[in-house]
mmCIF file of C-alpha atoms in Angstrom:
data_model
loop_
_atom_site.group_PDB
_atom_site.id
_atom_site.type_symbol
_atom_site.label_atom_id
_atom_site.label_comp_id
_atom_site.label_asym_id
_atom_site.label_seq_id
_atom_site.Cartn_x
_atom_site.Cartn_y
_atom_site.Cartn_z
ATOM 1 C CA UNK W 1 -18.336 4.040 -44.026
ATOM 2 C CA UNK W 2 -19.944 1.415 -41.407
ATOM 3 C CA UNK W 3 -16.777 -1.026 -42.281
ATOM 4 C CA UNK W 4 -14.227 1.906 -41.748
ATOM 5 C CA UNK W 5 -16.016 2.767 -38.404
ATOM 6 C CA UNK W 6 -16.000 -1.157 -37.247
ATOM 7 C CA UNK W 7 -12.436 -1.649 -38.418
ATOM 8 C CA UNK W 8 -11.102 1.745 -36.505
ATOM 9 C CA UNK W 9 -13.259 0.277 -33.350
ATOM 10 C CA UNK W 10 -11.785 -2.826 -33.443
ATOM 11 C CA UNK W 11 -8.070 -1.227 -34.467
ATOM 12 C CA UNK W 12 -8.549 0.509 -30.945
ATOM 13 C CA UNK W 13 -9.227 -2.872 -28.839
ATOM 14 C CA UNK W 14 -6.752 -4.181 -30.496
ATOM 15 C CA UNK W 15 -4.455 -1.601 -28.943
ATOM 16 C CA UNK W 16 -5.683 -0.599 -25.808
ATOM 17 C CA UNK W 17 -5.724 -4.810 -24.842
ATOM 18 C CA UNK W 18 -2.159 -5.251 -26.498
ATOM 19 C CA UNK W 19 -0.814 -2.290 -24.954
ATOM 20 C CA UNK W 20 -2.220 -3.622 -20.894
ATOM 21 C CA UNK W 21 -1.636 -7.132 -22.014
ATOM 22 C CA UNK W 22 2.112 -7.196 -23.872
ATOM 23 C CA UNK W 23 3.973 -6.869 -20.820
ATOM 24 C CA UNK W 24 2.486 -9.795 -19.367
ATOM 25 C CA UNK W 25 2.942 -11.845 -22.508
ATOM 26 C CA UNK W 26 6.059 -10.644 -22.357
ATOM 27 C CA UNK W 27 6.606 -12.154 -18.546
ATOM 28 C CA UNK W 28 5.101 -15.424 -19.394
ATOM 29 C CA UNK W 29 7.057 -15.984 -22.646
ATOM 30 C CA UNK W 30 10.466 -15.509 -21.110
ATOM 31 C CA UNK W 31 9.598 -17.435 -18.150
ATOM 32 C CA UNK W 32 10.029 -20.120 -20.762
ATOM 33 C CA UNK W 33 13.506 -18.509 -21.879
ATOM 34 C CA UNK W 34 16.327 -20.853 -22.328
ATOM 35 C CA UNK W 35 18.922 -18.698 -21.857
ATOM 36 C CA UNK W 36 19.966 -16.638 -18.837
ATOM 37 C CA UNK W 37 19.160 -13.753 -19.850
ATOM 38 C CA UNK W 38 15.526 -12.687 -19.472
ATOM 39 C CA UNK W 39 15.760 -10.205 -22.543
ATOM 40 C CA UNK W 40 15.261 -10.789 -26.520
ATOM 41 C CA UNK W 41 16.363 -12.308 -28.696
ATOM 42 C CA UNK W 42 13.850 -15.470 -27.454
ATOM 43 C CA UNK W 43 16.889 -18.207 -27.525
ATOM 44 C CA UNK W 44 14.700 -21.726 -27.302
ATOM 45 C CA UNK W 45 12.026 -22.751 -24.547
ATOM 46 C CA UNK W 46 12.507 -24.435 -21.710
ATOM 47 C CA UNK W 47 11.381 -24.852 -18.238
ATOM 48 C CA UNK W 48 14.663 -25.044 -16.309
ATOM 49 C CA UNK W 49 13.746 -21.744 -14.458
ATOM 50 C CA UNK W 50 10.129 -23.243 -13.232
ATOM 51 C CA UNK W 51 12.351 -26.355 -12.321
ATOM 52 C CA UNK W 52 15.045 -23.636 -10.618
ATOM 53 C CA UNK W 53 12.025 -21.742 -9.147
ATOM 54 C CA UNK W 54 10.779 -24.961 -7.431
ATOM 55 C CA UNK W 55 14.589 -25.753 -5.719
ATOM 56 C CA UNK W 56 14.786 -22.273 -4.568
ATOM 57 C CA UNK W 57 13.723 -22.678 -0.834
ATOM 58 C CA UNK W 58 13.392 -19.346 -0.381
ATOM 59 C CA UNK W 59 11.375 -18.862 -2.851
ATOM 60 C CA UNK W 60 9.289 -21.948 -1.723
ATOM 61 C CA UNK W 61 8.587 -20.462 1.532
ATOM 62 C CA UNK W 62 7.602 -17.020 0.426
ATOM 63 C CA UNK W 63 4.933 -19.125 -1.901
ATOM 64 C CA UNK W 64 3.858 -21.146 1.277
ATOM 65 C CA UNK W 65 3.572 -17.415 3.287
ATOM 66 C CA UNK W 66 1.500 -16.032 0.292
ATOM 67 C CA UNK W 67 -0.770 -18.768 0.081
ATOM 68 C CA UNK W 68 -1.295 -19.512 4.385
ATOM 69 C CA UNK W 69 -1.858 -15.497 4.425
ATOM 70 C CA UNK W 70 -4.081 -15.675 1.618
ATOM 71 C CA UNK W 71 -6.206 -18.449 2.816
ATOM 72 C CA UNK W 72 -6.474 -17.309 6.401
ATOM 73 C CA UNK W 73 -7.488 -13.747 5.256
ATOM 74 C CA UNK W 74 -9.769 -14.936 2.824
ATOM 75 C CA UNK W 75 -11.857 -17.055 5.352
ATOM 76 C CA UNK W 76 -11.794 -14.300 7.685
ATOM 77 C CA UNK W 77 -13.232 -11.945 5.494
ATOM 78 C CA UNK W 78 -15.918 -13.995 4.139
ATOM 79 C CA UNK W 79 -16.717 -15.025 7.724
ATOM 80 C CA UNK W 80 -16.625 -11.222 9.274
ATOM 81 C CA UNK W 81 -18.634 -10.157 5.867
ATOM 82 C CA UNK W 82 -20.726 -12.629 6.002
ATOM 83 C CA UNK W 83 -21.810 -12.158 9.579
ATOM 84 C CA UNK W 84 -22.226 -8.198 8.988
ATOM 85 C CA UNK W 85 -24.028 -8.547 5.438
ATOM 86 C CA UNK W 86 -26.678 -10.797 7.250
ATOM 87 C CA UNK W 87 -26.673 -8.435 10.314
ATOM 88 C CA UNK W 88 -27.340 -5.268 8.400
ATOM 89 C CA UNK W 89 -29.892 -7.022 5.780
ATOM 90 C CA UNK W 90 -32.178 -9.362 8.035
ATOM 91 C CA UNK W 91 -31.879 -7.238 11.300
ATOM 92 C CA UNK W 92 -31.696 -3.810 9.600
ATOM 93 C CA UNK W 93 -30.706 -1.160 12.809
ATOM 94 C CA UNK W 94 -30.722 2.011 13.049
ATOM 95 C CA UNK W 95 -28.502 3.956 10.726
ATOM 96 C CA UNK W 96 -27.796 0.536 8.645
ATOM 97 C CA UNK W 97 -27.029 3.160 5.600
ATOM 98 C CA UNK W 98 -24.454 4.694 7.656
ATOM 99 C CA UNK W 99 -23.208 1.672 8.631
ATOM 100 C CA UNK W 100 -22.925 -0.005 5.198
ATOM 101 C CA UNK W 101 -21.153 3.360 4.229
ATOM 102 C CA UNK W 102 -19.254 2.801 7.165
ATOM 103 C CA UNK W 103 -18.195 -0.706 6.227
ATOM 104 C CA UNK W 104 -17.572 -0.412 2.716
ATOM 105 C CA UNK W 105 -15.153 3.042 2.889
ATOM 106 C CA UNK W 106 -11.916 1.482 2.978
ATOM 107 C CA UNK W 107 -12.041 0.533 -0.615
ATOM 108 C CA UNK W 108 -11.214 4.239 -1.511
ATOM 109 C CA UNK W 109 -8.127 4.666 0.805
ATOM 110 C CA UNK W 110 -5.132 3.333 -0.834
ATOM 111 C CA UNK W 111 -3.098 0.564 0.465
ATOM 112 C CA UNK W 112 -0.199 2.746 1.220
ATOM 113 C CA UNK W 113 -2.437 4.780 3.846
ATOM 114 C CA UNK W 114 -3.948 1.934 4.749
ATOM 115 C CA UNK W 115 -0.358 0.100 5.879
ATOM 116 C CA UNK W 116 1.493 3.036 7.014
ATOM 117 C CA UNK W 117 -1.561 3.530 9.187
ATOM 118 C CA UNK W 118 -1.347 0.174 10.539
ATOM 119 C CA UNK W 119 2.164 -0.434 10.977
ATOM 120 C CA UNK W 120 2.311 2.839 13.046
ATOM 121 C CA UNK W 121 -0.620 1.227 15.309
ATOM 122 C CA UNK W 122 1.018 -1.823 15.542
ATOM 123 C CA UNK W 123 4.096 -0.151 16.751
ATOM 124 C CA UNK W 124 2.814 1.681 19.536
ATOM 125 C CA UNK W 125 1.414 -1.622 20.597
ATOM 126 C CA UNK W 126 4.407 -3.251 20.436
ATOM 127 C CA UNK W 127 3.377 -5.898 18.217
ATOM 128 C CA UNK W 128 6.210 -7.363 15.814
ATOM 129 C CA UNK W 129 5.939 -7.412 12.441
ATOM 130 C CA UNK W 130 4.874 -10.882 10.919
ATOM 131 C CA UNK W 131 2.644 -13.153 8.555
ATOM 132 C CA UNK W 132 0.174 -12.185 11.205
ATOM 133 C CA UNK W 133 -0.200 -8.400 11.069
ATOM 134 C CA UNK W 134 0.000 -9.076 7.017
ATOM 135 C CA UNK W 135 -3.217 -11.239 7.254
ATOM 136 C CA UNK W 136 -4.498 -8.526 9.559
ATOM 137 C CA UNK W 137 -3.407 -6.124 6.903
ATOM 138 C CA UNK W 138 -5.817 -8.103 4.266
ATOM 139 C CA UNK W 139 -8.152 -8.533 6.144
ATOM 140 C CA UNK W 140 -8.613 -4.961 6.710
ATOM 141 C CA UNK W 141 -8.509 -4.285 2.658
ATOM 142 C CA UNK W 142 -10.651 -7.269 1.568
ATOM 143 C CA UNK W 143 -13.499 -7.458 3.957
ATOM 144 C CA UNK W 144 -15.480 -4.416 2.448
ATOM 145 C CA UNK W 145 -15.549 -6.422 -0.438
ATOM 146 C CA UNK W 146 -16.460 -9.523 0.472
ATOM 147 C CA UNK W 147 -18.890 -7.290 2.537
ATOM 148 C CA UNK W 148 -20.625 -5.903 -0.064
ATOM 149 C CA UNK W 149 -20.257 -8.906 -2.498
ATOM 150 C CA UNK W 150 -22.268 -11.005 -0.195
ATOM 151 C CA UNK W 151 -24.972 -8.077 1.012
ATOM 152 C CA UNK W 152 -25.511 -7.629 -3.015
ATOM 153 C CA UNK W 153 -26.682 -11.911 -2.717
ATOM 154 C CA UNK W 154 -29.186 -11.016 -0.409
ATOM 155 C CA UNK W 155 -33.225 -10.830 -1.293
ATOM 156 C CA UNK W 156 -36.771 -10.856 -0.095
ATOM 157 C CA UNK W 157 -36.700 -14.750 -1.424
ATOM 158 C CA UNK W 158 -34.192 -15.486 0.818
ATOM 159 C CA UNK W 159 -35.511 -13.849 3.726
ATOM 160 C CA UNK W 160 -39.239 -15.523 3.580
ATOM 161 C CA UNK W 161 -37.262 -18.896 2.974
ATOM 162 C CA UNK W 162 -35.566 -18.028 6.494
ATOM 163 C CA UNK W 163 -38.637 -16.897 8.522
ATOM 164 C CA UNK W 164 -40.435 -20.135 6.986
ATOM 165 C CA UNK W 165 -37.671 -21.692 8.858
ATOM 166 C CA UNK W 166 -38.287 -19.655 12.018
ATOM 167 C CA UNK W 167 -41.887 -20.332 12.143
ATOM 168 C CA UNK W 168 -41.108 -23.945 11.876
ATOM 169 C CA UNK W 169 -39.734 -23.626 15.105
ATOM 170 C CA UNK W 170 -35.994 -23.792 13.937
ATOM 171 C CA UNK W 171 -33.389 -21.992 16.222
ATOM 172 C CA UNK W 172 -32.003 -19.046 14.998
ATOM 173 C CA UNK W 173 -28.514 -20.814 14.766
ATOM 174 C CA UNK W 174 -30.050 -23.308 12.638
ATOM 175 C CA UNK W 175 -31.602 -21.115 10.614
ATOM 176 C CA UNK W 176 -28.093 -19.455 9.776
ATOM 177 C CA UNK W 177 -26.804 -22.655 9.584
ATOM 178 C CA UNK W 178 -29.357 -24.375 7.388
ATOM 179 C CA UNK W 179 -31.010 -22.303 5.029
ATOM 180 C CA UNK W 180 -28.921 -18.908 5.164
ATOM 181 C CA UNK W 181 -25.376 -20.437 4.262
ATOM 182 C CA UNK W 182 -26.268 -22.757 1.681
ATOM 183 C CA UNK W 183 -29.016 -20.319 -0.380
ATOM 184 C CA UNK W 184 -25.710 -18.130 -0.059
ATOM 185 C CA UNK W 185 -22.896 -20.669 -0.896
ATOM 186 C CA UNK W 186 -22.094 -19.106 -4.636
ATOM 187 C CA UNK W 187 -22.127 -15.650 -2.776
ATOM 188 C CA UNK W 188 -20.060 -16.406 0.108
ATOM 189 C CA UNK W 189 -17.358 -18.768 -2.170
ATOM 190 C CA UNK W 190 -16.987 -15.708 -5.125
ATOM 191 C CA UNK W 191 -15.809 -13.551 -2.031
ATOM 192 C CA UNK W 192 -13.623 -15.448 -0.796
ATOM 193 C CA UNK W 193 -12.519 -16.611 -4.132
ATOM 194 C CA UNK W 194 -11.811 -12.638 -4.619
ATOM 195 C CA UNK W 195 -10.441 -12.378 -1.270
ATOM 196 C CA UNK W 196 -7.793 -15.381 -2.222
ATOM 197 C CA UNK W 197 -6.782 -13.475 -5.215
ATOM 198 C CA UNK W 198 -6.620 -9.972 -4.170
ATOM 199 C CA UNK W 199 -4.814 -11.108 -1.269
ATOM 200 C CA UNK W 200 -2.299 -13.850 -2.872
ATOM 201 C CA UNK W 201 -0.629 -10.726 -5.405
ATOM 202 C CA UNK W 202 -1.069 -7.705 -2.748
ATOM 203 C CA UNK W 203 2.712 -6.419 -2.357
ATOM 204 C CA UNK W 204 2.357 -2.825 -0.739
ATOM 205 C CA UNK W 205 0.474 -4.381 2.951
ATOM 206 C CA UNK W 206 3.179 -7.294 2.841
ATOM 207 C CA UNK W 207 6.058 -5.243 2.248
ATOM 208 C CA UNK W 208 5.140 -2.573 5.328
ATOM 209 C CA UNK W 209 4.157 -5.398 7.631
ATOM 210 C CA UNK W 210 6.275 -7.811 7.637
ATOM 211 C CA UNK W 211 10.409 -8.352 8.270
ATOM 212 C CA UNK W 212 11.594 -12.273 7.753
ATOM 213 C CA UNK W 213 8.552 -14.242 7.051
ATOM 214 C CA UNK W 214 8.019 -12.379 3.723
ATOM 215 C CA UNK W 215 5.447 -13.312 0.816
ATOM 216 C CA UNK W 216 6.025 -14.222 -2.985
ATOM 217 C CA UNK W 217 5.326 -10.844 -4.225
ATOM 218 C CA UNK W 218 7.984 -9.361 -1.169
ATOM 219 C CA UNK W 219 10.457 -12.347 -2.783
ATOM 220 C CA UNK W 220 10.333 -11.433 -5.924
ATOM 221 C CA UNK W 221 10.817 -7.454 -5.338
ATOM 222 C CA UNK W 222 13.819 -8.552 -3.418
ATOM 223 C CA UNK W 223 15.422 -10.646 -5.925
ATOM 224 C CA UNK W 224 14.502 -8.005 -9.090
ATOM 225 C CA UNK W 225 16.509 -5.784 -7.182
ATOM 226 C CA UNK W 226 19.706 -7.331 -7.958
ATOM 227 C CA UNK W 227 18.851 -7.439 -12.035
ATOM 228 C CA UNK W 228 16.200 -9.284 -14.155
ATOM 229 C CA UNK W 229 15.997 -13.368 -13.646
ATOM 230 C CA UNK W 230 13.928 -15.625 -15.478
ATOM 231 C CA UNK W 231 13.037 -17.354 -12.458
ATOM 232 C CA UNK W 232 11.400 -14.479 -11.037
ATOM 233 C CA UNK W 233 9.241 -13.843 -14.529
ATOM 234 C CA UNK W 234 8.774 -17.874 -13.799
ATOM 235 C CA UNK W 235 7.387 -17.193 -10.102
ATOM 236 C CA UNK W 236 5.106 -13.958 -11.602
ATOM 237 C CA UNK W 237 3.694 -16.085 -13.972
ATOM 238 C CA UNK W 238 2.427 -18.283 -11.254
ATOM 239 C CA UNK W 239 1.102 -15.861 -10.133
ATOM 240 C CA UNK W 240 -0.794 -14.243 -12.857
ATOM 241 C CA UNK W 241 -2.055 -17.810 -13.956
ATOM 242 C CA UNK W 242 -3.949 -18.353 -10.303
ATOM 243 C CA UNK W 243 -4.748 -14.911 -9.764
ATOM 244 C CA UNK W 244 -6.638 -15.448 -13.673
ATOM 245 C CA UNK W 245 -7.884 -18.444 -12.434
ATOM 246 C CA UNK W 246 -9.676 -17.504 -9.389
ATOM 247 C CA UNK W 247 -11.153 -14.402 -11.026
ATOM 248 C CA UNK W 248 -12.204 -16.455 -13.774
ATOM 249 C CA UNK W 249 -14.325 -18.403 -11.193
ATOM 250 C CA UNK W 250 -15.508 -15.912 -9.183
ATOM 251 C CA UNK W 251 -16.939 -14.280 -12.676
ATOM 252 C CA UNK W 252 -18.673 -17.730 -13.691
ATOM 253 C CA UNK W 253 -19.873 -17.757 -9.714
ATOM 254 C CA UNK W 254 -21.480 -14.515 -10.083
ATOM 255 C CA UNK W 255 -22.987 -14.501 -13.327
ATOM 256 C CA UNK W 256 -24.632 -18.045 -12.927
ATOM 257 C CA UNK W 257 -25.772 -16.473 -9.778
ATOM 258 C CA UNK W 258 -27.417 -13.675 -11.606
ATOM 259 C CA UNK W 259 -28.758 -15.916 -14.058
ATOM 260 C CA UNK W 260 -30.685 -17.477 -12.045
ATOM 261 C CA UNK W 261 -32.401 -14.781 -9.878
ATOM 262 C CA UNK W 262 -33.603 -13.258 -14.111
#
């Protein structure tokens, strides 16, 4: 009876992960496709579309947008969470539970609000749509994340390390500077890490703010339109391996960070 019970658990993994992960296997597998088709029968493997992918210039720009509006986001966010995670957790003001309520709500509005809202603001101020109001766009749907990912780094070990440093005389610059930052490093790089990825995939913010400039995930809505390519499973499975990647590290980040405070 114990067997039958492990075998039906295991039966039910099985198909809950097969039936999230098949259609990605199914991306990545005829990304390799050697025929034009991106559809079954699997007729050989090859990498002409990657090499296709990489000649495509649009295609190569829309990967440059995703990644500068990525980056630049990401920084932003761990910067602006940084800054209000120490704020809120060294300084503590008045109402700081309101306030970390405050900061951390927009993770349960959706992205559609959250762009329609925005691109309606930025047309009453007359402000063009661009890479610009997309890395404004993530920056508004990653920072209570990388908010609250860096506030959860924070302890009382930290803090007496940092008043040590204060009573040394140290400037309250170098204090941020010198012992803050660094006892944070694995905290501040998982967020943006998380920011990178969350931001490098996001399609919804991209396609309400922006017009020319557009980003891979814009790109390849554009050109599934017209039918399916193998170039475009090609450029999603670029996408899926980094996104896996940088999750991947943010995980090990985390946990080693965890590890250590046990």
């Amino acid at each position: 009876m114990k067997r039958i019970g492990g075998v039906i658990r295991y039966s039910y993994l099985a198909a809950v992960f097969g039936f999230i992960l098949l259609p990605v296997l199914a991306l990545v597998l005829f990304s390799f496709q050697d025929g034009a088709l991106a559809v079954p029968p699997l007729r050989g493997l090859s990498l002409r579309w990657y090499e296709a992918l990489f000649a495509d210039g649009r295609m190569m720009a829309a990967l440059r947008n995703s990644a500068l509006v990525a980056i630049t986001s990401a920084l932003i966010c761990t910067v602006l969470g940084f800054l209000a995670a120490y704020g809120l957790a060294r300084f503590r003001p008045k109402g700081v539970q309101a306030l970390r309520a405050f900061l951390i709500a927009p993770l349960g509005v959706s992205y559609l609000v959250i762009g329609l809202g925005l691109s309606l603001a930025f047309s009453e101020l007359a402000i063009g749509r661009s890479l610009i109001t997309v890395t404004i766009g993530h920056v508004v749907i990653n920072l209570p994340l990388a908010f609250a990912i860096i506030l959860s780094q924070m302890n009382e070990q930290q803090a007496r390390f940092e008043q040590a440093a204060r009573d040394l005389g140290a400037r309250e610059s170098r204090v941020l500077a010198l012992v803050a930052v660094p006892l944070l490093a694995p905290g501040l790089l998982a967020a943006f890490l998380l920011s990178f990825t969350l931001s490098w995939d996001e399609f919804v913010i991209a396609l309400l703010l922006t017009r020319f400039d557009v980003t891979l995930p814009v790109e390849i809505w554009s050109a599934l339109r017209t039918g399916l390519n193998p170039k475009t499973n090609a450029a999603g499975t670029i996408v899926f391996a980094l996104s896996i990647g940088m999750l991947i590290i943010t995980y090990a980040l985390i946990r080693r960070r965890l590890e250590k405070q046990r």
